[in-house]
PDB file of C-alpha atoms in Angstrom:
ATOM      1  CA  UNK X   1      63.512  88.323  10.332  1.00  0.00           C
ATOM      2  CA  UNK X   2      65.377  85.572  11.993  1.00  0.00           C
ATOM      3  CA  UNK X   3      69.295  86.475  11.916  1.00  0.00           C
ATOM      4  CA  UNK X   4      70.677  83.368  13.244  1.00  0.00           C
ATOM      5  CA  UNK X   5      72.021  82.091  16.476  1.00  0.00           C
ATOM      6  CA  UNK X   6      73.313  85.259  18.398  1.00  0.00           C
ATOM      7  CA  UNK X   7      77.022  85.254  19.477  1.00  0.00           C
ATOM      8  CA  UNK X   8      77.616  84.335  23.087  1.00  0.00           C
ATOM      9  CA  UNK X   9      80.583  85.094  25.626  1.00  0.00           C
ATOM     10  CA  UNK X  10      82.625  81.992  26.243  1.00  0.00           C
ATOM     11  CA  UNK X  11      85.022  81.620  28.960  1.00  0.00           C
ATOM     12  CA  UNK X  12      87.634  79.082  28.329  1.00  0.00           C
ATOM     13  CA  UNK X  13      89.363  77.666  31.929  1.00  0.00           C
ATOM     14  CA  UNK X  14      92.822  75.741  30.672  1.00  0.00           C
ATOM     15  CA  UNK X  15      96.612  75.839  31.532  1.00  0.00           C
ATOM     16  CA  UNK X  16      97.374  73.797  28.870  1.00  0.00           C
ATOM     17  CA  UNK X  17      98.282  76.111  26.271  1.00  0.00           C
ATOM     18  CA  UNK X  18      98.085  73.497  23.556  1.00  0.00           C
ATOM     19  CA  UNK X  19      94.434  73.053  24.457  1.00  0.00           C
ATOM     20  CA  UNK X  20      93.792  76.431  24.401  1.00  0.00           C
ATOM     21  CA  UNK X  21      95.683  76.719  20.687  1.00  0.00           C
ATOM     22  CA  UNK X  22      93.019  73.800  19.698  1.00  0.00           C
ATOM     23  CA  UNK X  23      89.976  75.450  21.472  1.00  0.00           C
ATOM     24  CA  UNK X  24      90.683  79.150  19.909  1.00  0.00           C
ATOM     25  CA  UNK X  25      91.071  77.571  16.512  1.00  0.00           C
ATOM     26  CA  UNK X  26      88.251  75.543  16.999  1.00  0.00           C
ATOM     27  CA  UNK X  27      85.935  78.269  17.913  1.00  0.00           C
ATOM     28  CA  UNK X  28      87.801  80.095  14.818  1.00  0.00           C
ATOM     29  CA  UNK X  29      86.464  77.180  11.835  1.00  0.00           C
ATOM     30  CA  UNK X  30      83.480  77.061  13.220  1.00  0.00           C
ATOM     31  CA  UNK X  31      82.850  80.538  11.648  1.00  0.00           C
ATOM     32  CA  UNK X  32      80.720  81.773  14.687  1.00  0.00           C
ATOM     33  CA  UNK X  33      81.629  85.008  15.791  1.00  0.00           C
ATOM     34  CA  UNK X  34      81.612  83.741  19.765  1.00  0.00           C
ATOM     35  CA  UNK X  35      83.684  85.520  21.940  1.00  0.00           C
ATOM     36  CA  UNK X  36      86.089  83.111  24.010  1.00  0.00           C
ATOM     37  CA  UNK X  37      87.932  84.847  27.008  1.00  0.00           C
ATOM     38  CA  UNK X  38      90.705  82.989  28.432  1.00  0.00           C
ATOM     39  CA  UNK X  39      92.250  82.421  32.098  1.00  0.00           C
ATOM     40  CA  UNK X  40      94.777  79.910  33.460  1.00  0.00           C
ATOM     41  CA  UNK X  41      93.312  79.039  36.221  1.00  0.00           C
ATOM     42  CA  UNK X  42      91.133  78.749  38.768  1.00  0.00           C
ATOM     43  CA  UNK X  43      91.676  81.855  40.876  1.00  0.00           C
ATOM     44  CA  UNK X  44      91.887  83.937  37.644  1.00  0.00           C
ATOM     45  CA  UNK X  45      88.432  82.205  36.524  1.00  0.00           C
ATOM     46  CA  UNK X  46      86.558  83.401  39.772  1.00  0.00           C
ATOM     47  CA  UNK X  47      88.019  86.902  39.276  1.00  0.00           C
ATOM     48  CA  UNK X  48      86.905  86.757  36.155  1.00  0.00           C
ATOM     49  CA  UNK X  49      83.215  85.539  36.432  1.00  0.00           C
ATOM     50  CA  UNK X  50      82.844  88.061  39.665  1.00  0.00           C
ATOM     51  CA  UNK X  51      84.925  91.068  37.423  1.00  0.00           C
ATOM     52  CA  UNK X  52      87.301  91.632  40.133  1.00  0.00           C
ATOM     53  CA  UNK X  53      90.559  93.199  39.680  1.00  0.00           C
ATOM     54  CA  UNK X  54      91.849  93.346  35.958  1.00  0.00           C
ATOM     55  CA  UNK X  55      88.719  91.578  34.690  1.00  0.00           C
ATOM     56  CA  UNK X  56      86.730  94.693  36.158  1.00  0.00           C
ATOM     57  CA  UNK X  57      85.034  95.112  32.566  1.00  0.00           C
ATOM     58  CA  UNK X  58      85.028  91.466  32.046  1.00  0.00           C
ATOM     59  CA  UNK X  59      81.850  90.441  30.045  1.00  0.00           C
ATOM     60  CA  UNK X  60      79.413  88.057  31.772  1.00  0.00           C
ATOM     61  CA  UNK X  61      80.217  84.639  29.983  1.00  0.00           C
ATOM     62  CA  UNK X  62      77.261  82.782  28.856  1.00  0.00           C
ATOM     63  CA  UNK X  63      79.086  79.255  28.999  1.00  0.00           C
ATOM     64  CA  UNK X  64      82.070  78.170  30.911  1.00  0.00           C
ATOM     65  CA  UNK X  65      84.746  75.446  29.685  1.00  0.00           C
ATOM     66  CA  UNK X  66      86.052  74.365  32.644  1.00  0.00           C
ATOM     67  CA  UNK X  67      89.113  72.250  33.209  1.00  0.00           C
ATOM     68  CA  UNK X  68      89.298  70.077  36.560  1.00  0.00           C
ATOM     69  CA  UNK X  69      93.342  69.933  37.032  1.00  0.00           C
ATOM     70  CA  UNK X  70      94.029  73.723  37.095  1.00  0.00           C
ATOM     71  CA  UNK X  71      96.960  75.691  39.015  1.00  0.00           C
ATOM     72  CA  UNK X  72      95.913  77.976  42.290  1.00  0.00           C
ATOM     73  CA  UNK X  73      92.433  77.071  42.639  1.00  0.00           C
ATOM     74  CA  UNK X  74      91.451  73.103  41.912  1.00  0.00           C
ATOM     75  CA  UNK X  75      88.479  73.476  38.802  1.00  0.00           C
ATOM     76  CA  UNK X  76      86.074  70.966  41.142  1.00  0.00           C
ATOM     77  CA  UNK X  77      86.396  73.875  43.625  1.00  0.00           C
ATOM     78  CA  UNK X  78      86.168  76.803  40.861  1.00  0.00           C
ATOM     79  CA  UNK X  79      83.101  74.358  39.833  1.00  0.00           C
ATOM     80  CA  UNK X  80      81.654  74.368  43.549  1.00  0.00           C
ATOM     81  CA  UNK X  81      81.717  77.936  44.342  1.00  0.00           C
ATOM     82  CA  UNK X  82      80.268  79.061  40.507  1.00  0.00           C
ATOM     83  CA  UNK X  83      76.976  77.142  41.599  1.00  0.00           C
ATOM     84  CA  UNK X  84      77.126  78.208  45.049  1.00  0.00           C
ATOM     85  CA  UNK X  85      76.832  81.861  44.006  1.00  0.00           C
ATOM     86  CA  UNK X  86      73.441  83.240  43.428  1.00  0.00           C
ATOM     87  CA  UNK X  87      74.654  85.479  40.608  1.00  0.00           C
ATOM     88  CA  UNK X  88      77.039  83.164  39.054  1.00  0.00           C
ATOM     89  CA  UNK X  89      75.020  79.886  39.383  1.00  0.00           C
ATOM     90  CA  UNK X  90      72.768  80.148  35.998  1.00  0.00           C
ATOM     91  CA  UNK X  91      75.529  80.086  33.943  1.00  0.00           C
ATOM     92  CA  UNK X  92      76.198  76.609  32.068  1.00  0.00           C
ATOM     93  CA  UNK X  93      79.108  74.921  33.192  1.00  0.00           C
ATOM     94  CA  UNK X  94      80.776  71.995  30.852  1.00  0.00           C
ATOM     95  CA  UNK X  95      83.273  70.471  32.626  1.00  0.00           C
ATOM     96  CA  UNK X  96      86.161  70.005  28.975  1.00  0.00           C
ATOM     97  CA  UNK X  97      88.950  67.542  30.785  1.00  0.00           C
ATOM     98  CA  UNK X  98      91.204  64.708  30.021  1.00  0.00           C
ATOM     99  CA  UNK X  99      89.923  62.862  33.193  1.00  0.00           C
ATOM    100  CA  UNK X 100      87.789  59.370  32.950  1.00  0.00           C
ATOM    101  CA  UNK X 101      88.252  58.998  36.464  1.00  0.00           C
ATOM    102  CA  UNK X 102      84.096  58.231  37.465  1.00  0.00           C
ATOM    103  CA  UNK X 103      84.679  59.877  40.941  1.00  0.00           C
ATOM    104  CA  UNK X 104      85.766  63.242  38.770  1.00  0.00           C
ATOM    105  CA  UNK X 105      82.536  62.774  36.780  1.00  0.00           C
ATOM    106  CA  UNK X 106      80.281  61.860  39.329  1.00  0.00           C
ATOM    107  CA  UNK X 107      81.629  64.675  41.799  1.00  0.00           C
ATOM    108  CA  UNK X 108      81.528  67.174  38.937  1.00  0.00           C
ATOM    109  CA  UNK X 109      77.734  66.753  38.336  1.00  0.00           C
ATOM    110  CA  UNK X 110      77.497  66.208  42.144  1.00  0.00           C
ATOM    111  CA  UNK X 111      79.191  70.280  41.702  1.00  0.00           C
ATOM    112  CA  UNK X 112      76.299  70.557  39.012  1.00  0.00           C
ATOM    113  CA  UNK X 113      77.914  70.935  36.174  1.00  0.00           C
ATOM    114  CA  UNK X 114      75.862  70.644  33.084  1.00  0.00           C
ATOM    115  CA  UNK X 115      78.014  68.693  31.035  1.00  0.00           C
ATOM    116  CA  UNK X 116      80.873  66.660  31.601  1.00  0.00           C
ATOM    117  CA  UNK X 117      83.489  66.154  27.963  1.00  0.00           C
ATOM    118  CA  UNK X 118      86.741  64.357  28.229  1.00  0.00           C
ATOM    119  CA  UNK X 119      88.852  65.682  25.981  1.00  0.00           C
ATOM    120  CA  UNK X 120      89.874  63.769  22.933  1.00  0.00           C
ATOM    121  CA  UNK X 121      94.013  63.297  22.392  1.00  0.00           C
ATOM    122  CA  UNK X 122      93.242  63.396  18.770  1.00  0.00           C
ATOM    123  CA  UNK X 123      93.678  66.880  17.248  1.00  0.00           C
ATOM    124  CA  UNK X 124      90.479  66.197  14.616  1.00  0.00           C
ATOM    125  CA  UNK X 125      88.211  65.090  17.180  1.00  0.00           C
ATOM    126  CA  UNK X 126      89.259  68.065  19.959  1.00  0.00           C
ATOM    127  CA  UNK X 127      88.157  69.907  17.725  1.00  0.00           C
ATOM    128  CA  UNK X 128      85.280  67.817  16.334  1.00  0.00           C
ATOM    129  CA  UNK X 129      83.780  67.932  20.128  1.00  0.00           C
ATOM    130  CA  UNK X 130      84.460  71.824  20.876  1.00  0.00           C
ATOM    131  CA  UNK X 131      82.266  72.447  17.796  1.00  0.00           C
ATOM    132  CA  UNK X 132      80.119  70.684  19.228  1.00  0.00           C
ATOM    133  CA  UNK X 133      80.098  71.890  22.258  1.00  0.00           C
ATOM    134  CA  UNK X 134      79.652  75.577  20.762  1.00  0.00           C
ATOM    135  CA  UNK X 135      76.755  74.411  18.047  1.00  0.00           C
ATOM    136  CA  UNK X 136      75.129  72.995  21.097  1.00  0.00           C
ATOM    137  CA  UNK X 137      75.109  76.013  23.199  1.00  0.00           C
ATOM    138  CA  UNK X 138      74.902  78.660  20.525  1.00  0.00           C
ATOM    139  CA  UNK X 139      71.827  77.080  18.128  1.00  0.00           C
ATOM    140  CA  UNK X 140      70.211  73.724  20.550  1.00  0.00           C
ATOM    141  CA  UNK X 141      70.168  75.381  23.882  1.00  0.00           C
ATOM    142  CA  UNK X 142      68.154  78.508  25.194  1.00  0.00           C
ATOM    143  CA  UNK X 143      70.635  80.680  27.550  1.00  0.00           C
ATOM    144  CA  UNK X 144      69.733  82.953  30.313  1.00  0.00           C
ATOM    145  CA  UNK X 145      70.460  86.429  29.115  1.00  0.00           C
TER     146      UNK X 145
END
């Protein structure tokens, strides 16, 4: 018996804390029962993904929402050393930012992330894309596990 999509760990990457208000309560009317994990920035986010520190009993995200313009630890870099690491590199990186800048896009896929999203200023369609986002990754796409 099929149950559905199964719930996967999200890790949100943002200092904006408006866009991480949006992205919870995205997640939240989407009615999936994801887990999102947030950090506010990059140095946290490595931490994090390599359960150092605090984030000892971190869970493993399955998808990472990366923003590029982050505090400590630049997101292209936080980017750049996810894929570099054998252990870290399977896991789907969408790169969520306000930037239209083509050398951020190009250099982020350069970085391989899987996605690039510029975030929408309009509150219905942040939220319109997140969900999308999460419907992608949680029913479309087949995850490592």
């Amino acid at each position: 018996m099929n149950e559905g999509p199964r719930p996967i760990e999200v890790l949100l990457v943002e200092d904006d804390p408006g866009d991480v208000l949006l992205t919870v309560e995205a997640f939240e009317h989407n009615k999936v029962n994801n887990t999102l994990s947030v950090v506010n920035d990059g140095e946290q986010a490595m931490a994090f993904l390599r359960r150092e520190g605090e984030y000892a009993n971190a869970p493993r995200p399955d998808l990472v929402l990366l923003d590029l313009n982050l505090p400590r630890k630049d997101g292209r870099e936080v980017l750049g050393e996810i894929k570099a690491d054998e252990d870290l590199r399977s896991i789907p990186v969408v790169v969520l930012t306000t930037s239209e800048a083509d050398e951020d896009i190009l250099r982020s896929y350069h970085l391989h992330a899987n996605a690039y999203v510029t975030k929408p200023v309009d509150f219905d369609q942040f939220i319109s894309v997140v969900r999308q986002i999460d419907n992608f990754f949680v029913t479309v796409v087949k995850l490592p596990r």
